[in-house]
Structures are given as structure tokens and as C-alpha cells.
Coordinates of C-alpha atoms in Angstrom, one line a residue:
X118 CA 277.0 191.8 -62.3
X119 CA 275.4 193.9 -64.9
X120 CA 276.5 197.3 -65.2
X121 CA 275.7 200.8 -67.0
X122 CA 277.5 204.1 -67.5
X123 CA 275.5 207.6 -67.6
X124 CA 277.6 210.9 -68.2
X125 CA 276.3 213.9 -65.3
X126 CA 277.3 216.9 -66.9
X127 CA 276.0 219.3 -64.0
X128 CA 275.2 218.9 -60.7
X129 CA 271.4 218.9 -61.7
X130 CA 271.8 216.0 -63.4
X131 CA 273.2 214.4 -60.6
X132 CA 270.0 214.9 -58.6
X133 CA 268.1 213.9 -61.4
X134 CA 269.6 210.5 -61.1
X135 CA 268.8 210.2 -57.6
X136 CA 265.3 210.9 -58.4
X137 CA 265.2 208.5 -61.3
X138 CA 266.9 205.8 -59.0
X139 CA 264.8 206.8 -56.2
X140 CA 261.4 205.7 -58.1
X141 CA 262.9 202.3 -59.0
X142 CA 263.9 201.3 -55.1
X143 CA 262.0 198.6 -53.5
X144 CA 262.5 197.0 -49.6
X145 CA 265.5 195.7 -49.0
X146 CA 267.9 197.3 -51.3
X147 CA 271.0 198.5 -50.4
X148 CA 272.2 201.5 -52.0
X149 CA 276.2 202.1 -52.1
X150 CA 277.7 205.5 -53.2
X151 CA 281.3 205.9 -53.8
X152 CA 283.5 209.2 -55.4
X153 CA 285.9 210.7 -54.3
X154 CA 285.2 214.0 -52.2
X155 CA 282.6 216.7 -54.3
X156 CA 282.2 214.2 -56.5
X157 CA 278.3 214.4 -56.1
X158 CA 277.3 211.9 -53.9
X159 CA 275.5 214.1 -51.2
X160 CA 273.5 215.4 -54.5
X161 CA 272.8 212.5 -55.6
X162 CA 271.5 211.2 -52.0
X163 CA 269.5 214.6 -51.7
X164 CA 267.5 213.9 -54.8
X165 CA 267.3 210.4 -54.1
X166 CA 265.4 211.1 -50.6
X167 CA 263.5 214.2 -51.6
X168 CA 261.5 212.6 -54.1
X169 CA 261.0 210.0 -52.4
X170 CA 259.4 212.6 -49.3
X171 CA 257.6 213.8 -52.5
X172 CA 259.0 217.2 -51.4
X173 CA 262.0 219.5 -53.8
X174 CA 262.6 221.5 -50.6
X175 CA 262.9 218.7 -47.6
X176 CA 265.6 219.0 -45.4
X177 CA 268.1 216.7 -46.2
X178 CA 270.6 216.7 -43.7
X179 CA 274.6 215.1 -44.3
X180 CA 275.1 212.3 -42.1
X181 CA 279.1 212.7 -41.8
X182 CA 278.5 213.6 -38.3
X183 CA 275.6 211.0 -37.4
X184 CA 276.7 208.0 -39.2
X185 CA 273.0 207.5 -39.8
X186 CA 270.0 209.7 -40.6
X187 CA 266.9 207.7 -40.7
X188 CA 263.7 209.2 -42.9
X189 CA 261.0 206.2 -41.2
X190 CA 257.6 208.3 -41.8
X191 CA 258.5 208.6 -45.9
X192 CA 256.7 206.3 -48.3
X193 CA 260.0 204.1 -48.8
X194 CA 261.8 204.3 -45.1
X195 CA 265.3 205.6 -46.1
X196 CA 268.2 204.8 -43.9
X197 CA 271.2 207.5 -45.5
X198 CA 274.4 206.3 -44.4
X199 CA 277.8 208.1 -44.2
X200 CA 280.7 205.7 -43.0
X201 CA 283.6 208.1 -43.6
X202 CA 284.3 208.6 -39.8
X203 CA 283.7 205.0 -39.4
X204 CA 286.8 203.8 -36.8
X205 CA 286.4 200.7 -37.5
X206 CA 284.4 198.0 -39.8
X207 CA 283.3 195.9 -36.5
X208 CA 280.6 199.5 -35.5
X209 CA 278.6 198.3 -39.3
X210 CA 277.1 195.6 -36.9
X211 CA 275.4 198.7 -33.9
X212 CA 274.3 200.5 -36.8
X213 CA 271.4 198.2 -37.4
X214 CA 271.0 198.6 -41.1
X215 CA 269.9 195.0 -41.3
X216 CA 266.6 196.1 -39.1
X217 CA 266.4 199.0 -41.8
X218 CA 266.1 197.2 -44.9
X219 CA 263.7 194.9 -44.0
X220 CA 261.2 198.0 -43.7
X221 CA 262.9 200.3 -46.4
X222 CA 265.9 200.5 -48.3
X223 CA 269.5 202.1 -47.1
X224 CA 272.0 204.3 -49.1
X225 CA 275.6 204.2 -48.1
X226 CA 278.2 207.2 -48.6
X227 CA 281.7 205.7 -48.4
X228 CA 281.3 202.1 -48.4
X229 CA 284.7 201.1 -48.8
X230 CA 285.2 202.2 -45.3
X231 CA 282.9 198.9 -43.7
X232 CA 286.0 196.4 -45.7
X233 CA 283.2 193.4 -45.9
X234 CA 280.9 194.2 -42.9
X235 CA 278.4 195.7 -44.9
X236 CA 276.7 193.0 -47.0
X237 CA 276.5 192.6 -51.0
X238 CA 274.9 196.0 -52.0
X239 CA 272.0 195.4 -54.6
X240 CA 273.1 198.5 -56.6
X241 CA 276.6 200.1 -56.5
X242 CA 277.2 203.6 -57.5
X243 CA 280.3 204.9 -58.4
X244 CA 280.7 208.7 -58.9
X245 CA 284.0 209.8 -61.3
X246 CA 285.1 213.3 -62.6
X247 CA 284.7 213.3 -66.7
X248 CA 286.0 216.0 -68.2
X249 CA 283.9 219.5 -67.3
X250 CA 281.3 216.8 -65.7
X251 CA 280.6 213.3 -64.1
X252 CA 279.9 210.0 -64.8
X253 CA 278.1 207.5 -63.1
X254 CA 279.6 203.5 -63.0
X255 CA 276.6 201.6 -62.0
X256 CA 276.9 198.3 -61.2
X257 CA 274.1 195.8 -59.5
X258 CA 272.3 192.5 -59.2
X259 CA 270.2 192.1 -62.2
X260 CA 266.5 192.8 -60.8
X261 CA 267.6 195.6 -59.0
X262 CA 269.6 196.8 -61.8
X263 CA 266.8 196.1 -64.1
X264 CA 264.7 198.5 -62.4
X265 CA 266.6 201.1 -61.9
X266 CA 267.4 200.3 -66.2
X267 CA 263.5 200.6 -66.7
X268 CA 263.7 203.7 -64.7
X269 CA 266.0 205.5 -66.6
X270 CA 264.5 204.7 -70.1
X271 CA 261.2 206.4 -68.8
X272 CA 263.7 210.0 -68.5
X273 CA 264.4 208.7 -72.1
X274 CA 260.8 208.4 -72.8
X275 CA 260.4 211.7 -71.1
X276 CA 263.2 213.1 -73.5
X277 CA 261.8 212.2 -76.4
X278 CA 258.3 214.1 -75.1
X279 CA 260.2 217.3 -74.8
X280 CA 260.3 216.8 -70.2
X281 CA 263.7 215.3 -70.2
X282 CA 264.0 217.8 -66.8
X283 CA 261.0 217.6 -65.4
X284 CA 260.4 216.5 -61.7
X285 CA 259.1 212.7 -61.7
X286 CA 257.2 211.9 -58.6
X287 CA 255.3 208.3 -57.5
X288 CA 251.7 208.4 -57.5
X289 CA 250.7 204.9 -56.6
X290 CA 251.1 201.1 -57.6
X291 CA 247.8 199.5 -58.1
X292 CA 246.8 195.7 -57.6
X293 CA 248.5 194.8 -60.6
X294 CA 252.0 195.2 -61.9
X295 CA 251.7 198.8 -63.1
X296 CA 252.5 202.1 -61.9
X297 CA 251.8 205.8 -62.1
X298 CA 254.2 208.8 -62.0
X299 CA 253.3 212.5 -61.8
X300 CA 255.5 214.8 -64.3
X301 CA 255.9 218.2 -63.5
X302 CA 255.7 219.8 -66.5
X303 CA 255.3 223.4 -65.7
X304 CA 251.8 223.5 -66.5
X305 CA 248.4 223.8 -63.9
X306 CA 248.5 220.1 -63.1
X307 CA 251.6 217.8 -63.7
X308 CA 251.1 214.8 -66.4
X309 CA 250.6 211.4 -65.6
X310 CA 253.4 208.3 -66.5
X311 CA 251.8 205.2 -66.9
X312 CA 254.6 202.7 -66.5
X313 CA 252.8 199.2 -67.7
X314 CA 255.3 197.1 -68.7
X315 CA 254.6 193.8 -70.9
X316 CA 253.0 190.9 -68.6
X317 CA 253.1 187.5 -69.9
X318 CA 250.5 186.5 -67.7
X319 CA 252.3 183.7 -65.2
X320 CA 252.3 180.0 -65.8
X321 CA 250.0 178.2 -67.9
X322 CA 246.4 177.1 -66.2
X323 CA 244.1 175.5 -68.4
X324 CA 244.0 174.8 -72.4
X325 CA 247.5 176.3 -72.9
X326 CA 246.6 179.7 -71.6
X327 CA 247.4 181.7 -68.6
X328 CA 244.8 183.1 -66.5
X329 CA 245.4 186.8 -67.7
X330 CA 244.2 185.0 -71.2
X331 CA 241.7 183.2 -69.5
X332 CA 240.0 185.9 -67.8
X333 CA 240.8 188.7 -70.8
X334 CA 243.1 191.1 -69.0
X335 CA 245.2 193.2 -71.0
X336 CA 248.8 192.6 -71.0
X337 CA 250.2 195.7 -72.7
X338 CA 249.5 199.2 -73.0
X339 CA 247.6 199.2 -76.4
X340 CA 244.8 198.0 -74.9
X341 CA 244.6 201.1 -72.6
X342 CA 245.4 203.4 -75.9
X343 CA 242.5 201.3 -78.3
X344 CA 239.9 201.3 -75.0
X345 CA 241.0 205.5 -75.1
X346 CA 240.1 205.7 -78.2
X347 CA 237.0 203.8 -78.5
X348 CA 235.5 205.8 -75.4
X349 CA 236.6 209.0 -76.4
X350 CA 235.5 208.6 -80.2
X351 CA 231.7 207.6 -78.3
X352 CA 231.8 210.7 -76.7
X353 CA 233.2 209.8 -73.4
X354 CA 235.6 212.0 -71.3
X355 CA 239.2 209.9 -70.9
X356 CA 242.5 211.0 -70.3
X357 CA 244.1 212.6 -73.5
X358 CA 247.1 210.5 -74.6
X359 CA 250.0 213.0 -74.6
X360 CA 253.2 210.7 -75.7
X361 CA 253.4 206.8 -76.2
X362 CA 255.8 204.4 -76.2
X363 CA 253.8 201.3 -77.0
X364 CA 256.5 199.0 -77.4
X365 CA 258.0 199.6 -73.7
X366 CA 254.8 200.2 -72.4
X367 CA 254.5 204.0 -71.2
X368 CA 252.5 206.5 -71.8
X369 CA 252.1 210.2 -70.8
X370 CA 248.6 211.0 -70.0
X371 CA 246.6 213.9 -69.4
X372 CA 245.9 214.6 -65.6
X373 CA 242.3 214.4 -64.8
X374 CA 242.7 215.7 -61.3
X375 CA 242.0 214.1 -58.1
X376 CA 239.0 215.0 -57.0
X377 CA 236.1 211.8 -56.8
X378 CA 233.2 210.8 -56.0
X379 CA 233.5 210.5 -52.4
X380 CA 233.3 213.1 -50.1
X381 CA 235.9 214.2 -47.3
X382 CA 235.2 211.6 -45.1
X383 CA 235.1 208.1 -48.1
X384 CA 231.5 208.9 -48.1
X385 CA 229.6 208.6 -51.7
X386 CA 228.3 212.0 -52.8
X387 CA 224.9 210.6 -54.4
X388 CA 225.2 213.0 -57.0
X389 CA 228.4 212.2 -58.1
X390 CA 227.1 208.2 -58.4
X391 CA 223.8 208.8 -59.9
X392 CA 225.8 211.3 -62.7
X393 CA 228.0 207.9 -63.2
X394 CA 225.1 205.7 -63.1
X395 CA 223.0 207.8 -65.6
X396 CA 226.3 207.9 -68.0
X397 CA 226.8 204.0 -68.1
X398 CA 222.8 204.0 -69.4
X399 CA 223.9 206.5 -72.3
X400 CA 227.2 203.9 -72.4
X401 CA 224.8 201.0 -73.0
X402 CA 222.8 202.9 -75.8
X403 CA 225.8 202.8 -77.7
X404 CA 227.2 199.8 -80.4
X405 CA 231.2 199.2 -79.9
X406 CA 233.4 198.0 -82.4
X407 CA 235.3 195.1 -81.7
X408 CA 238.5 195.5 -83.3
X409 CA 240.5 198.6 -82.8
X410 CA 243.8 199.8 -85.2
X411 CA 246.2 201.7 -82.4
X412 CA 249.2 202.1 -84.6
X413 CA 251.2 200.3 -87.3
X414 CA 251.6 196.8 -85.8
X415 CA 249.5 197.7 -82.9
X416 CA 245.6 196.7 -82.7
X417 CA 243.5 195.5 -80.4
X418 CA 240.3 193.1 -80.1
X419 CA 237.8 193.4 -77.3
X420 CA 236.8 189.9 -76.4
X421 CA 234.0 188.7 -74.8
X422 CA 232.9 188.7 -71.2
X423 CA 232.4 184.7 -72.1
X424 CA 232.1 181.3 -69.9
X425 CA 235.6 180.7 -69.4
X426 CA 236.6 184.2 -67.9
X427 CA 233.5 184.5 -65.8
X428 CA 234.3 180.7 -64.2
X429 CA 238.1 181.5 -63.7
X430 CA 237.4 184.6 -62.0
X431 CA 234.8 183.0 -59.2
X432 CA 237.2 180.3 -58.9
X433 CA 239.4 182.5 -57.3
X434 CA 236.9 182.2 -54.0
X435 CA 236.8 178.4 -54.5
X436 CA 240.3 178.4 -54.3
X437 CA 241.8 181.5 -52.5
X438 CA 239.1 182.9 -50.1
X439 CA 237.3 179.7 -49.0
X440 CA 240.8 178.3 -48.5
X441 CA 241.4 181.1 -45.9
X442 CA 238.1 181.2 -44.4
X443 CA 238.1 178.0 -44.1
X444 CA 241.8 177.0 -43.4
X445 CA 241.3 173.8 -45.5
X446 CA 241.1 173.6 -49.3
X447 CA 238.0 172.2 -51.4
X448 CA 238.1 168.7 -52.5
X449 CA 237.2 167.7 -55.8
X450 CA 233.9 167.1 -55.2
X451 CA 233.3 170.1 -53.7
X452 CA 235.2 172.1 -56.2
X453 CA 233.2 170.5 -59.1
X454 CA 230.0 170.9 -57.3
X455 CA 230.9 174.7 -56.9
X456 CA 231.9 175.3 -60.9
X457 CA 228.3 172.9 -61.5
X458 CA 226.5 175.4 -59.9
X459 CA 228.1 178.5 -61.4
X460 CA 227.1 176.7 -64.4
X461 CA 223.7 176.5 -64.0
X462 CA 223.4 180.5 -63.6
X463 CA 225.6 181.8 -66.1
X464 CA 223.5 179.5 -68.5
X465 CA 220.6 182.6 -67.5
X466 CA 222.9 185.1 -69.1
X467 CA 223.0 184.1 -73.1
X468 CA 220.2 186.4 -73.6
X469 CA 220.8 189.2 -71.1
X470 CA 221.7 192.1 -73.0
X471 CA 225.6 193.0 -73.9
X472 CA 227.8 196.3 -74.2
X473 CA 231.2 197.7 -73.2
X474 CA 231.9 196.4 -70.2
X475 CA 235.0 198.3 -68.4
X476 CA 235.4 195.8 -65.8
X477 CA 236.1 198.2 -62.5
X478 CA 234.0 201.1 -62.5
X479 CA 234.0 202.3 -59.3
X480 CA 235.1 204.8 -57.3
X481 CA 239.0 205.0 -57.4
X482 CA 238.6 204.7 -61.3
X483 CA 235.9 207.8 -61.5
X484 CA 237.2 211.3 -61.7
X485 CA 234.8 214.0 -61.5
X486 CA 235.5 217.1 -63.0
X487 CA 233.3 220.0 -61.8
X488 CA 234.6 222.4 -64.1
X489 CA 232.5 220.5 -67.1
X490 CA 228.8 220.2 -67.9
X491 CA 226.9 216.9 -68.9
X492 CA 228.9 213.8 -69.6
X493 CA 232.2 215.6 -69.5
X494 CA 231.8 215.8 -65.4
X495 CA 232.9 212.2 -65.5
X496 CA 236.2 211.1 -66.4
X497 CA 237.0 207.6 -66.8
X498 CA 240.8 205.5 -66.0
X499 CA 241.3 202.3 -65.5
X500 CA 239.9 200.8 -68.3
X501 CA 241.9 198.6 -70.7
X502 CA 240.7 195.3 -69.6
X503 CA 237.2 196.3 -71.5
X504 CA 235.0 193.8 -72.6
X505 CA 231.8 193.0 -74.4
X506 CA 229.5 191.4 -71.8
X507 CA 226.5 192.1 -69.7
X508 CA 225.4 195.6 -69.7
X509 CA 224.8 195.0 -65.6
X510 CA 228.0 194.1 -65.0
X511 CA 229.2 198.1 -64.3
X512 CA 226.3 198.9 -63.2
X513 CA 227.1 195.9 -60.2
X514 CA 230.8 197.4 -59.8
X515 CA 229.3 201.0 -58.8
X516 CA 226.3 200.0 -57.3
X517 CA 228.3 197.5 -55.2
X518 CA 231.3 199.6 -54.7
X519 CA 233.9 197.2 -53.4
X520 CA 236.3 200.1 -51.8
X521 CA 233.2 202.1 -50.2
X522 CA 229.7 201.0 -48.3
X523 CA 226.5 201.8 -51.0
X524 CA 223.8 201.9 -47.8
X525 CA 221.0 199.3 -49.0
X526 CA 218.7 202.6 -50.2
X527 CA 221.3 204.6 -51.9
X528 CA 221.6 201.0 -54.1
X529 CA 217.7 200.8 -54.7
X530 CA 218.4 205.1 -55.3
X531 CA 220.8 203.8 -58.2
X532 CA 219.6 201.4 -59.7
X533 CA 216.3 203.4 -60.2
X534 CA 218.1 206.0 -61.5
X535 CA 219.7 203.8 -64.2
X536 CA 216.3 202.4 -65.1
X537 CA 214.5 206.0 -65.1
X538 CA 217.6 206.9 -67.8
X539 CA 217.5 203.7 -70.1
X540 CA 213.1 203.8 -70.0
X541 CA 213.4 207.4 -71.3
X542 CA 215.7 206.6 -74.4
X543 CA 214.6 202.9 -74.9
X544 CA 211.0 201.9 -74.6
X545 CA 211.5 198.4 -75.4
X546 CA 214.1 198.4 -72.2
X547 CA 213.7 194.5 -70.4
X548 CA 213.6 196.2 -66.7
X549 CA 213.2 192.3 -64.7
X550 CA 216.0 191.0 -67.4
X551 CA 218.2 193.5 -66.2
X552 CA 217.5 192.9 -62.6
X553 CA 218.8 189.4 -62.8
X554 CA 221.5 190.0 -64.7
X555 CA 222.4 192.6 -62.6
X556 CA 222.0 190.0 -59.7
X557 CA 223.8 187.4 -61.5
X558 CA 226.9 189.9 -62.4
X559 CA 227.1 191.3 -58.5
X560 CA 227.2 188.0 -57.1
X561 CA 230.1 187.3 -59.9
X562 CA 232.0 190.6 -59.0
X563 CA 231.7 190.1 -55.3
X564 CA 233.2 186.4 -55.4
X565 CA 236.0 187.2 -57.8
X566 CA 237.1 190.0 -55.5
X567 CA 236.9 188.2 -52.0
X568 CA 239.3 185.8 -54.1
X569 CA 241.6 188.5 -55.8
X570 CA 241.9 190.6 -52.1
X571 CA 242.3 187.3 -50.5
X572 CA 245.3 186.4 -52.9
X573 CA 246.8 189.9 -53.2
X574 CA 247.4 189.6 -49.1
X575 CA 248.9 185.6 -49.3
X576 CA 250.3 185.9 -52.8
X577 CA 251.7 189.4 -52.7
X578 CA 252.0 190.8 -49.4
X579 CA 249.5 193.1 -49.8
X580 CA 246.9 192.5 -46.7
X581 CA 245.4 196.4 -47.2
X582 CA 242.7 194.8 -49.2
X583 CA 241.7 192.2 -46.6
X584 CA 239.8 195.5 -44.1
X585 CA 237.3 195.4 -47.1
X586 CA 236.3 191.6 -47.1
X587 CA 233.1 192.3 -44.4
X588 CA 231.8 194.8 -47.0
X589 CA 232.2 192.4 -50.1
X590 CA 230.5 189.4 -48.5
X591 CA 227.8 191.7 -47.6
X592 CA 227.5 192.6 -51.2
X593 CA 227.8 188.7 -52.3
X594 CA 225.0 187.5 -49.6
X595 CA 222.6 190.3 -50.6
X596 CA 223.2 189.3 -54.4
X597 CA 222.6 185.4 -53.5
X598 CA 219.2 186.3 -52.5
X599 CA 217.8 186.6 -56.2
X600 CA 216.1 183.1 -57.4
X601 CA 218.9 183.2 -60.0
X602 CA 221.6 182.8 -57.7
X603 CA 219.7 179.2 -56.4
X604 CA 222.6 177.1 -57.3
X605 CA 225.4 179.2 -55.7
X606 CA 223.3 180.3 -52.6
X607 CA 222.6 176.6 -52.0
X608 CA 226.2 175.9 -52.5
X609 CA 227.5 178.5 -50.1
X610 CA 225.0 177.5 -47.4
X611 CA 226.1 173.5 -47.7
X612 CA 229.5 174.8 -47.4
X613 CA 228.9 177.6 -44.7
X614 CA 230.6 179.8 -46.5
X615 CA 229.0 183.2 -45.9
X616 CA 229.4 182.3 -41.8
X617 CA 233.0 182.0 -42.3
X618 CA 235.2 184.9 -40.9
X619 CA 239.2 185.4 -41.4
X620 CA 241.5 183.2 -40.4

């Protein structure tokens, strides 16, 4: 086992642990806290569970006299344990912690008390007086451990910004491996922790890269920081970049707030879109560098929407969703038939006109800020897999919004709103060009999702994205219908793809 020792001087740094070990539990762990009586393990429980309720005041009961106190509605189901009037280790088995961390994770006071009945914990915690203070042994399988390691050098990253006390909370985990922390800072709104570590991408596909390389994604945070820069230096309204620490890949960003461009109810506020639609025709006015200098050692080049990472990306219906759908994969044939065709329309694009492309600008990734005028009402996240490709393309992702239903006449109401803003800046503006690239790039978007939403439920046990695969194949049929799309459209009507429904 690995193993880690951190000094507690007060009783607030106790809880401060728990918070910090609270943001790095997953499912399934198992949690043991051991010390001798006062020696902080209630403290470190209580800050443990109250950030994960997202709450500094939740009641936070001892479970001496219960055994068990269960927290089942939080966002991580805790299960806080307290075996010290345990009679015996043979009770361990009516306790039913095995039930309890298959849906959330358990914490258990006095472990030594269940002899062997309780399982291999996945982090052990043992609490020690040290002088005027504590210390905390830590000891723990390595991927649990390494979490809770990561965790902890974010407080250090913290540190260094001047919050080494602040209150961390979770925000959310997005389809990818990063994550977001609010830090309570004191001020208005609290900061925002963009945890992104390094990803190498997963195993090799095709000529020696990995699909991440294949498709352009970014893989560390200096792509986020370059994109920043290059958006905000264009006039743009993006998070301000408050601390960095490029080479572990966190960064402390300004808090645009959380109000969208939906309304109450998920509905689209159609002045919120047309404001975004109208900024992405001023985006496309606009020449972008290529090559961007983020710090010593740190730059970043923004590659082309080409070929290969359009192909790879509507593989993933060829290979995920028609899978599914169909319950049998492609064969050879097929699948060859299916890139052929793909092929044949991306060939229609060498000439369509090409700017910064952002990749997912839609609603989750569209921050509207009624307090500003012009421009400024729209802040941008969620851009550092930028490209250079088809100026459609964004127009596609909001147009087509794949989390939210864009009626068939709020899209016309869109896209003539773009037009309307690039004809009054650009008379020599191609309006039919843009049309089918516009079709071309929706119909590209539409099958790369059903793929990704259709993998993120087999691949990842994430099946939230699966309620919005009637809305994207809505999208992808309506695309299909433009004579540029022959190819595909034929291709999906062979296979009866567009008829299929889940499996």
C-alpha cells in the first residue's frame, strides 16, 4: 500500500481534510477512520459529508448510538459508520454496507472493532496526537489513494493562490475526464477549479495515434489557457484565468455565473440564441492565429478541422450507435461503404469557408451575462478543443442544440439571423455555400454524438445521455435531406438506420 502523512494542527484543518477527501470519493470506496477518542475523527467525518451535501451547516449526526446513519438523497450516498458499540464482528454482515457501496461510498469510525468482517478498506485513515496538533497516517490502494493524492495537491494549488482555507465544493464532471470545483473565496461569486489532468488519449487506433490525436482534442490544460487567450485578445468575453498550474493541469477561473440561455423550464430564450448566433458571424469576420505561446515551455497549435478527424468522429455511429440500434455490428463491407460515402461529401467542403471553430457551442457551454452590453452578454467555456474548420460547424452545434429541442422555425429564425449579420458586414458573403456546409457539418455533429452518447452509456456507465438520442436523430434526418448529404442518406436508408430505435 501507498501511504501519506499530513500534520492537522487545528481542528479546522481536520475538516478541511474531510472536505478535500470528500471531493476525491468515488462508488465503492470504503472509508476507515481510526484515533483514539477526540482525536478528530467525528470532524473529519462532518466535513467529509457536509461537502459532499454541498451544505457547511448540515446536520451531521454521531452514529455511536445508530451504528449507521445513511445520507442516500446526497450526490455521493454516504453510509457513516460507528462500530465502537459493536458486540460482536458477526453484526458487520446485518449492517448491509455491502448494498451501500455499490450505490455510494461508506466511512467507518472504529474499524478495528469488525476484527476482519469488514472487507479491505480502499483508504485507511489513522488519526494521531502530534504535539499541540494531529496528524493524519493515510494509507490506501493506489487509485484510491491517488485521488485523494490529486485532491490534496489542488489545496496546494489553492495555497499557492493565496485560498489555502477556502471551502472547495463539486460542481460537475462533464463527458470527459475533467472536473469543476467551486472555491469560496469570500468574494460575490466563488471561483471556479478546473481540475484537467493530463490524458494520453487511450490505445493507439490508426497510423500510430490515438483517437484524441486523431480527432484533435486537447489533452492538457494549455490548450484551454492558449484558446483563452486567443478569444479574449479577439474581443470575446471568456473566463479570466486567475492561477495556473499548467504542468498538473489546474486552473482557477473566473466565475461567469450560471445563468443560460434557456429559460426556467430548458426552454431556449430566442434572444439569448440569436445574441449567440449574431456573435459567432462577428467570430467568423475575424482571422486566428494558429500558433499560440502560453508560457515558457508551454504553446499551443490549433489544427485543422481536416479528413481524418471529421471520418473518426462519424465513425463512432458506424461503430457504437448502429451497433446498439441495431444489436449486430457492421461488416466490412458495410463499414467501407459507410466511410465511401462520408467521402464523397466531405470532398464538397475544401472550398467552404474556414474559421475558429470551438467545437461545442451550445447551450451548457453559453453563459449569459445580463449585467453587460453587446458582445460581452455572452460568455464562452468549454472551448479548448478549438479548431480551424468550417465556419458552419458552430453555427450547426447551436442551431441543432443536442441537449435542447430548436423547434424547426426557431432554426430557420437562426439561421436567418446569422445571414442577416454576416450580409451586413460582408457583401461578398456565399449565402447557398454556407447552407451546405452548414448541412454537411449538422449531419457530421449529429452522427458523432449519437456515437459519443451511445458510448458514454456502454463504455462509461453513463446512460443520462441516451434520453437525448430521439432529438439527435431528428436533427441527423432533417440534415440528410440536403442533396449534399446523397451519399450518407442513401447509406442510412440501405441500412435502415434512421428506423432503428434503442435496444
Amino acid at each position: 500500500m501507498t501511504s501519506l502523512i499530513i500534520q492537522l494542527a487545528t481542528a479546522e484543518d481536520t475538516e478541511r481534510l474531510g472536505q478535500d477527501l470528500a471531493l476525491a470519493l468515488v462508488k465503492g470506496d470504503l472509508v476507515t477512520l481510526s484515533g483514539d477518542l477526540g482525536a478528530g475523527k467525528s470532524t473529519l467525518a462532518r466535513g467529509l459529508i457536509r461537502t459532499i451535501a454541498d451544505d457547511g451547516a448540515y446536520e451531521v449526526p454521531s452514529p455511536t448510538f445508530t451504528i449507521v446513519q445513511s445520507y442516500p438523497e446526497l450526490r455521493l450516498p454516504i453510509s457513516h459508520v460507528d462500530l465502537y458499540r459493536l458486540s460482536s464482528s458477526e453484526e458487520i454482515d446485518e449492517l448491509g454496507l455491502d448494498e451501500a457501496l455499490e450505490d455510494g461510498a461508506v466511512l467507518v469510525e472504529w474499524p478495528e472493532r469488525a476484527d476482519d468482517a469488514l472487507g479491505k478498506p480502499t483508504i485507511r485513515i489513522n488519526l494521531l496526537n502530534d504535539g499541540d496538533g494531529r496528524k493524519a497516517e493515510i494509507e490506501g490502494e493506489a487509485a484510491s489513494l491517488a485521488r485523494l493524492q490529486r485532491s490534496l495537491s489542488i489545496r496546494t494549488f489553492l495555497g499557492r493562490a493565496g485560498y489555502a482555507t477556502a471551502d472547495r465544493r463539486y460542481l460537475l464532471g462533464d463527458a470527459s475526464a475533467r472536473g469543476y470545483e467551486t472555491v469560496d473565496t469570500g468574494c460575490v461569486r466563488p471561483l471556479i477549479l478546473m481540475n484537467s489532468p493530463y490524458n494520453p488519449g487511450g490505445p493507439i487506433l490508426r497510423d500510430g495515434k490515438t483517437y484524441m490525436q486523431i480527432a484533435h482534442l486537447s489533452q492538457s490544460v494549455t490548450a484551454f489557457v492558449a484558446i483563452n487567450q486567443l478569444l479574449r485578445s479577439n474581443g470575446f468575453y471568456v473566463p479570466q484565468i486567475m492561477s495556473d498550474d499548467l504542468d498538473n493541469g489546474f486552473l482557477l477561473l473566473e466565475n461567469l455565473g450560471s445563468e443560460g440561455i434557456l429559460d426556467a423550464d430548458g426552454a431556449p430564450i430566442v434572444e439569448r440564441y440569436e445574441a449567440s448566433v449574431r456573435l459567432l458571424a462577428r467570430m467568423h469576420e475575424r482571422s486566428w492565429a494558429r500558433d499560440i505561446e502560453v508560457a515558457k515551455d508551454h504553446s499551443h497549435h490549433v489544427h485543422d478541422f481536416d479528413r481524418d478527424a471529421m471520418m473518426i468522429e462519424v465513425e463512432l455511429l458506424s461503430d457504437w450507435y448502429v451497433r446498439r440500434m441495431s444489436g449486430r455490428p457492421l461488416t466490412p463491407e458495410q463499414k467501407d461503404e459507410y466511410v465511401g460515402a462520408w467521402d464523397m461529401v466531405f470532398s464538397q467542403l475544401i472550398s467552404s469557408e474556414k474559421s475558429l471553430v470551438q467545437r461545442d457551442f451550445h447551450s451548457p457551454n453559453i453563459l449569459w451575462r445580463s449585467e453587460a452590453t453587446g458582445m460581452d452578454r455572452i460568455g464562452l467555456i468549454d472551448f479548448q478543443d478549438a479548431m480551424i474548420g468550417p465556419s458552419a460547424y458552430d453555427v450547426a452545434s447551436l442551431v441543432l442544440d443536442a441537449r435542447v429541442t430548436i423547434d424547426p422555425a426557431l432554426q430557420k429564425h437562426l439561421l436567418d439571423a446569422y445571414i442577416e449579420e454576416r450580409r451586413s458586414r460582408d457583401t461578398l458573403f456565399n449565402e447557398a455555400a454556407f447552407l451546405q456546409a452548414f448541412s454537411i457539418m449538422a449531419a457530421q455533429r449529429n452522427a458523432k454524438i449519437l456515437g459519443i452518447f451511445v458510448r458514454l452509456d456502454e463504455r462509461d456507465g453513463k446512460p443520462y445521455y441516451l434520453k437525448h438520442l430521439p432529438r439527435i436523430q431528428t436533427y441527423l434526418a432533417s440534415a440528410l435531406v440536403h442533396p449534399s448529404l446523397k451519399p450518407v442518406r442513401e447509406w442510412c436508408e440501405k441500412m435502415g438506420i434512421l428506423s432503428l430505435e434503442l435496444q
